Amino acid sequence: MQSVQFEWLGLGVALGCGLLIGVERERRKGHGVTRAPAGVRTFAVTALAGAFAQALDEPLLIVAGAVLVLLLGAISHWKSTSRDPGMTTELALFVTFLLGVTAMRNAAFAAGGAAAVTILLAARHGLHRFSTRTLRESELRDGLILAGAALIVLPLVPARQIEWLAGFNPRTMWRLVVLLLVLQAAGYVAMRLAGPRVGLSLSGLASGFVSSTATFAAMGARARTDAELGRAAVAGALISNVATIIQLVLVTLTVSPEMLGGLWPVYLAGGAAAIAGAAIATLRPSIGDPRPPLLERVFDLWRSLAFAAVLTGVTALAAFAGDRFGASAVAGAAALAGFVDVHAATASVATLVQSERIPVAASALPVLLAFTTNTASKLAAAWAGGGLPFAAKVMPGTVLLLGVVWGSWWWLR
């Protein structure tokens, strides 16, 4: 009895799949002698054919049905009089047959597949417009690079510990690179969706995922060349500090969740201070910028690879210094690395914690020293890019963030 109910359920789902896809295709057929073949009835019958073939438990019948659907689709495509007939309907008909077969074994999977196919078919104009008009060639290229880094390179990177890197795993290092690329891409997409009229603030956040120090310099240069955008540039520079905190959290979580458990109050306080400083600057009047934002690429691949190189060098140096001179030397190495990249310095410290070369309690000071030297680099970049007036405007919010981070650590002690 249960088997009969299951078969009726499969037949019902198969019919539903055919009707769902068929209704969408029926609306695309057109009218008159030029209308396209295969509408709601054809798709419903095709799905039922697949379901009946599966119910009879005859593999050769399923193969024959699939071949018949493919032949009918080929004949229909060959006889089409349209200037651009395409093959979407023919392929959808074949997929509908497969969904009918699947419905007899896994009704829920078949129903989900039918919904996904129908959504793709209905989104025709949106997908075409996105592919040909919205998506830029550089964005497509960067998207392929990101896919290759995450889906091809990452599985091939050896997952073994390297002793001279304090037991650091190369796959973990490349996972950090992919993480940085994803963060940069997310910021870029958010900026594209919001549009350039949001101003330099959102541009600063997106740029901050590439390099907050470079963002301070770029915003300073923008303020120097156009005095009317001074407040907007200050807001864009300060909001890049939010990206710095977000990346610190994710880098620490990726390398050493245990270290994040000890530092999360410091990160939380720093994040709140960064958001408050950016909000105050952003809410000031006259900060709109109708011109295109600063970013032209989805992400900076070379800077991300440089991050991996700095991370490798700093980790090796910190491991050597820690073994030879103790935890104080690790703090010094992290402070020096902070001038270049605070995230690489933090990842190096997290690596030492993960390999149990230093305790979690000793990890906060090196990270804070790296954060301090990185703050000095930001202020120097602001001075170089926008001169003393711009540096003086971004200094209060940046120094406040630094003070909150140190104060929260001191209070926790």
XYZ file of C-alpha atoms in Angstrom:
413
model
C 0.000 0.000 0.000
C 2.808 2.382 0.915
C 4.562 1.629 -2.394
C 1.396 2.503 -4.335
C 1.055 5.809 -2.466
C 4.689 6.586 -3.179
C 4.166 5.954 -6.900
C 1.112 8.191 -7.009
C 3.088 10.886 -5.228
C 5.862 10.581 -7.816
C 3.380 10.800 -10.689
C 1.788 13.870 -9.138
C 5.121 15.602 -8.679
C 6.161 14.698 -12.239
C 2.947 16.186 -13.589
C 3.498 19.299 -11.500
C 7.055 19.654 -12.831
C 5.842 19.388 -16.425
C 3.034 21.870 -15.896
C 5.284 24.384 -14.114
C 7.918 24.431 -16.832
C 5.307 24.109 -19.573
C 3.369 27.176 -18.455
C 6.515 29.277 -18.641
C 7.350 27.924 -22.120
C 3.744 28.412 -23.300
C 4.052 32.136 -22.613
C 7.137 32.245 -24.873
C 5.631 30.382 -27.826
C 4.039 33.338 -29.516
C 0.977 33.133 -31.762
C 0.071 32.202 -35.300
C 2.068 30.177 -37.773
C 5.375 31.363 -36.363
C 4.727 30.163 -32.841
C 7.351 27.926 -31.290
C 6.695 24.241 -30.567
C 6.327 22.575 -27.174
C 3.920 24.206 -24.741
C 2.278 23.291 -21.493
C 0.724 20.017 -22.740
C 3.936 18.790 -24.371
C 5.972 19.403 -21.235
C 3.372 17.788 -18.972
C 3.181 14.668 -21.156
C 6.987 14.488 -21.377
C 7.328 14.564 -17.593
C 4.680 11.851 -17.228
C 6.465 9.766 -19.871
C 9.632 9.872 -17.801
C 7.700 8.971 -14.663
C 5.925 6.006 -16.307
C 9.203 4.730 -17.766
C 10.756 4.794 -14.306
C 7.671 3.216 -12.703
C 7.853 0.249 -15.092
C 11.465 -0.293 -13.968
C 12.723 -0.764 -17.520
C 16.118 0.933 -18.023
C 15.986 0.446 -21.795
C 12.591 2.166 -21.898
C 14.059 5.173 -20.068
C 16.946 5.326 -22.544
C 14.553 5.030 -25.474
C 12.362 7.800 -24.073
C 15.356 10.097 -23.607
C 16.552 9.429 -27.160
C 13.051 10.091 -28.513
C 12.847 13.439 -26.692
C 16.269 14.427 -28.030
C 15.268 13.471 -31.582
C 12.031 15.410 -31.389
C 13.933 18.424 -30.061
C 16.487 18.176 -32.888
C 13.754 17.958 -35.529
C 11.920 20.907 -34.009
C 15.083 22.985 -33.978
C 15.880 22.058 -37.590
C 12.390 23.001 -38.815
C 12.302 26.289 -36.918
C 11.858 29.403 -39.083
C 13.050 31.833 -36.438
C 16.160 33.893 -37.144
C 17.444 33.125 -33.665
C 15.696 29.915 -32.605
C 18.047 28.977 -29.796
C 17.940 25.595 -28.076
C 16.483 26.504 -24.700
C 13.072 24.908 -25.233
C 14.547 21.674 -26.616
C 16.946 21.330 -23.702
C 14.206 22.225 -21.224
C 12.053 19.458 -22.691
C 14.831 16.920 -22.164
C 15.396 18.120 -18.600
C 11.653 17.795 -17.980
C 11.816 14.145 -19.032
C 14.684 13.592 -16.577
C 12.718 15.322 -13.831
C 9.810 12.974 -14.474
C 12.167 10.017 -14.055
C 13.648 11.531 -10.896
C 10.231 12.237 -9.363
C 9.571 8.504 -8.971
C 12.671 8.131 -6.811
C 13.059 11.507 -5.102
C 9.977 13.679 -5.391
C 11.376 16.574 -3.338
C 14.556 16.748 -5.424
C 12.560 16.737 -8.659
C 10.245 19.486 -7.422
C 13.197 21.656 -6.456
C 14.842 21.017 -9.801
C 11.675 22.034 -11.659
C 11.477 25.264 -9.669
C 15.119 26.050 -10.432
C 14.663 25.378 -14.166
C 11.544 27.540 -14.308
C 13.293 30.401 -12.536
C 16.159 30.250 -15.042
C 13.740 30.232 -17.961
C 11.683 33.116 -16.585
C 14.789 35.218 -15.895
C 15.752 35.203 -19.566
C 15.755 38.959 -20.167
C 17.387 39.758 -16.850
C 20.170 37.229 -17.399
C 20.778 38.408 -20.967
C 20.903 42.039 -19.882
C 23.252 41.209 -17.006
C 25.577 39.161 -19.237
C 25.777 41.602 -22.136
C 25.268 45.037 -20.569
C 25.730 45.057 -16.810
C 28.696 42.705 -16.474
C 31.968 44.261 -17.566
C 34.739 42.301 -19.208
C 37.129 43.019 -16.340
C 34.510 41.799 -13.853
C 34.041 38.558 -15.755
C 37.802 38.036 -15.849
C 38.167 38.682 -12.123
C 35.234 36.381 -11.400
C 36.932 33.579 -13.307
C 40.174 34.232 -11.425
C 38.331 33.991 -8.115
C 36.603 30.776 -9.199
C 39.939 29.285 -10.242
C 41.604 30.301 -6.979
C 38.811 28.791 -4.882
C 37.786 25.733 -6.910
C 40.982 24.716 -8.715
C 44.034 25.993 -6.846
C 42.758 25.601 -3.276
C 42.088 21.824 -3.493
C 45.533 21.312 -5.085
C 47.495 23.166 -2.398
C 49.061 20.617 -0.020
C 47.387 20.366 3.373
C 50.460 19.597 5.441
C 52.277 21.449 8.169
C 55.595 23.167 7.436
C 57.963 23.146 10.386
C 59.894 26.316 9.529
C 56.553 28.140 9.303
C 55.626 27.146 12.861
C 53.538 24.273 11.549
C 51.524 26.571 9.270
C 49.430 24.801 6.664
C 49.873 26.066 3.043
C 46.221 25.351 2.341
C 45.240 27.580 5.250
C 47.418 30.338 3.813
C 45.776 30.058 0.395
C 42.364 29.943 2.069
C 43.221 33.318 3.575
C 44.097 34.642 0.115
C 40.745 33.436 -1.213
C 39.044 35.029 1.793
C 40.631 38.396 0.998
C 39.575 38.115 -2.636
C 35.997 37.292 -1.614
C 35.861 40.241 0.799
C 37.139 42.612 -1.864
C 34.666 41.237 -4.392
C 31.800 41.595 -1.899
C 32.679 45.234 -1.300
C 32.903 45.890 -5.014
C 29.527 44.247 -5.703
C 27.900 46.248 -2.913
C 29.291 49.417 -4.415
C 28.040 48.518 -7.902
C 24.562 47.720 -6.592
C 24.300 50.906 -4.549
C 25.561 53.078 -7.391
C 28.093 55.877 -7.407
C 25.692 58.423 -5.890
C 26.124 56.837 -2.485
C 29.427 58.703 -2.426
C 32.956 58.048 -1.302
C 31.894 56.430 1.962
C 30.839 53.113 0.413
C 33.783 53.339 -1.939
C 36.066 53.674 1.097
C 34.573 50.561 2.682
C 35.064 48.538 -0.499
C 38.603 49.875 -0.955
C 39.372 49.102 2.677
C 39.056 45.389 1.994
C 41.919 45.798 -0.485
C 44.093 48.062 1.680
C 42.942 50.538 4.277
C 46.334 52.259 4.194
C 46.090 52.752 0.441
C 42.520 54.020 0.918
C 43.733 56.719 3.309
C 46.245 57.852 0.689
C 43.699 57.747 -2.159
C 41.084 59.657 -0.176
C 43.680 62.244 0.766
C 44.596 62.691 -2.884
C 40.913 63.096 -3.773
C 40.502 65.751 -1.064
C 43.634 67.567 -2.272
C 42.422 67.771 -5.882
C 38.818 68.708 -5.020
C 38.342 70.680 -1.812
C 34.548 70.305 -1.998
C 34.939 66.580 -1.419
C 37.051 66.994 1.709
C 34.385 65.793 4.138
C 33.417 62.917 1.871
C 37.042 61.828 1.598
C 37.424 61.908 5.389
C 34.326 59.706 5.734
C 35.638 57.301 3.100
C 38.999 56.980 4.865
C 37.479 56.411 8.306
C 34.966 53.849 7.092
C 37.847 51.776 5.702
C 38.776 51.130 9.356
C 35.580 49.073 9.589
C 36.896 46.837 6.802
C 40.155 46.446 8.747
C 38.344 45.153 11.840
C 36.141 42.801 9.808
C 39.176 41.301 8.107
C 40.994 40.901 11.420
C 38.070 38.907 12.802
C 37.820 36.654 9.757
C 41.590 36.108 9.475
C 41.828 35.169 13.158
C 38.815 32.881 12.893
C 40.287 31.116 9.861
C 43.714 30.469 11.384
C 43.021 30.103 15.107
C 39.453 30.115 16.472
C 40.934 29.689 19.950
C 42.755 33.010 19.612
C 39.549 34.696 18.464
C 37.900 33.445 21.652
C 40.432 35.459 23.637
C 40.402 38.583 21.483
C 36.759 38.961 20.499
C 36.021 41.650 23.151
C 38.885 43.748 21.765
C 37.657 43.264 18.203
C 34.091 44.050 19.237
C 35.097 47.285 20.954
C 37.292 48.262 18.014
C 34.502 47.524 15.549
C 32.058 49.664 17.515
C 34.546 52.538 17.635
C 35.286 52.249 13.906
C 31.584 52.242 13.032
C 30.912 55.207 15.332
C 33.727 57.269 13.844
C 32.685 56.430 10.297
C 29.019 57.169 11.057
C 29.784 60.590 12.497
C 31.842 61.499 9.448
C 29.319 60.023 6.992
C 26.308 61.806 8.502
C 27.866 65.199 8.002
C 26.218 67.225 5.218
C 27.578 67.669 1.705
C 29.433 64.407 1.333
C 27.670 63.130 -1.798
C 29.841 62.338 -4.784
C 27.949 61.702 -8.035
C 31.050 60.620 -9.894
C 32.217 57.026 -10.313
C 33.845 55.413 -7.263
C 37.535 54.713 -6.890
C 37.575 50.991 -7.555
C 38.003 49.822 -11.139
C 38.705 46.118 -10.482
C 36.756 43.585 -8.466
C 39.842 42.839 -6.379
C 43.590 43.409 -6.313
C 45.093 39.994 -7.003
C 48.703 41.091 -6.687
C 48.114 42.752 -3.343
C 46.448 39.577 -2.084
C 49.413 37.519 -3.276
C 51.714 40.016 -1.590
C 49.717 39.374 1.576
C 50.583 35.677 1.290
C 54.265 36.506 0.778
C 54.327 38.864 3.768
C 52.457 36.309 5.855
C 54.994 33.608 5.000
C 57.980 35.818 5.780
C 56.568 37.221 9.006
C 55.497 33.800 10.251
C 58.967 32.381 9.634
C 60.604 35.384 11.313
C 58.233 35.293 14.280
C 58.699 31.552 14.748
C 62.491 31.916 14.678
C 62.443 34.915 17.024
C 60.043 33.213 19.393
C 62.131 30.049 19.613
C 65.359 32.001 20.026
C 64.384 35.036 22.116
C 60.908 34.351 23.534
C 57.458 35.931 23.248
C 58.777 39.505 23.392
C 60.578 38.975 20.092
C 57.307 37.794 18.529
C 55.735 41.092 19.541
C 58.575 42.996 17.902
C 58.281 41.043 14.667
C 54.522 41.601 14.593
C 54.984 45.318 15.180
C 57.394 45.585 12.258
C 55.023 43.596 10.027
C 52.166 45.886 11.012
C 53.768 48.731 9.075
C 53.150 46.666 5.934
C 49.990 44.650 6.673
C 48.243 44.209 10.015
C 46.298 41.197 8.737
C 49.457 39.301 7.794
C 50.939 40.096 11.191
C 47.778 38.898 12.945
C 47.688 35.705 10.885
C 51.314 35.023 11.836
C 50.545 35.409 15.532
C 47.474 33.195 15.143
C 49.660 30.564 13.492
C 51.983 30.541 16.504
C 48.989 30.183 18.808
C 47.552 27.349 16.737
C 50.898 25.510 16.830
C 51.060 26.099 20.618
C 54.312 28.059 20.407
C 52.767 30.946 22.324
C 49.682 30.904 24.583
C 46.470 32.696 23.716
C 47.066 35.146 26.553
C 50.323 36.270 24.915
C 48.754 36.887 21.496
C 46.958 40.140 22.284
C 50.053 42.323 22.714
C 51.649 41.440 19.340
C 48.328 42.026 17.548
C 47.833 45.388 19.263
C 51.381 46.458 18.442
C 50.801 45.517 14.802
C 47.533 47.454 14.860
C 49.383 50.470 16.288
C 52.120 50.498 13.664
C 49.496 49.991 10.967
C 47.617 53.020 12.314
C 50.840 55.010 12.026
C 51.125 53.867 8.399
C 47.565 55.034 7.715
C 48.189 58.481 9.151
C 51.442 58.772 7.202
C 49.608 57.760 4.031
C 46.895 60.343 4.751
C 49.560 63.022 5.179
C 51.317 61.993 1.985
C 48.100 61.879 -0.020
C 46.171 64.859 1.316
C 48.668 66.909 3.254
C 48.567 67.987 6.879
C 44.966 69.343 6.787
C 43.540 65.998 5.654
C 45.698 64.031 8.109
C 44.490 66.296 10.927
C 40.859 65.573 10.016
C 41.205 61.773 9.967
C 43.467 61.650 13.012
C 40.789 62.021 15.754
C 38.673 59.103 14.526
C 41.716 56.913 13.859
C 43.407 57.673 17.174
C 40.079 57.149 18.974
C 39.853 53.676 17.437
C 43.400 52.902 18.541
C 42.681 54.140 22.065
C 39.504 52.048 22.349
C 41.355 48.913 21.224
C 44.151 49.407 23.741
C 41.715 50.467 26.464
C 39.525 47.389 26.032
C 42.590 45.132 26.245
C 43.839 46.912 29.369
C 40.410 46.642 30.968
C 40.246 42.902 30.210
C 43.615 42.408 31.883
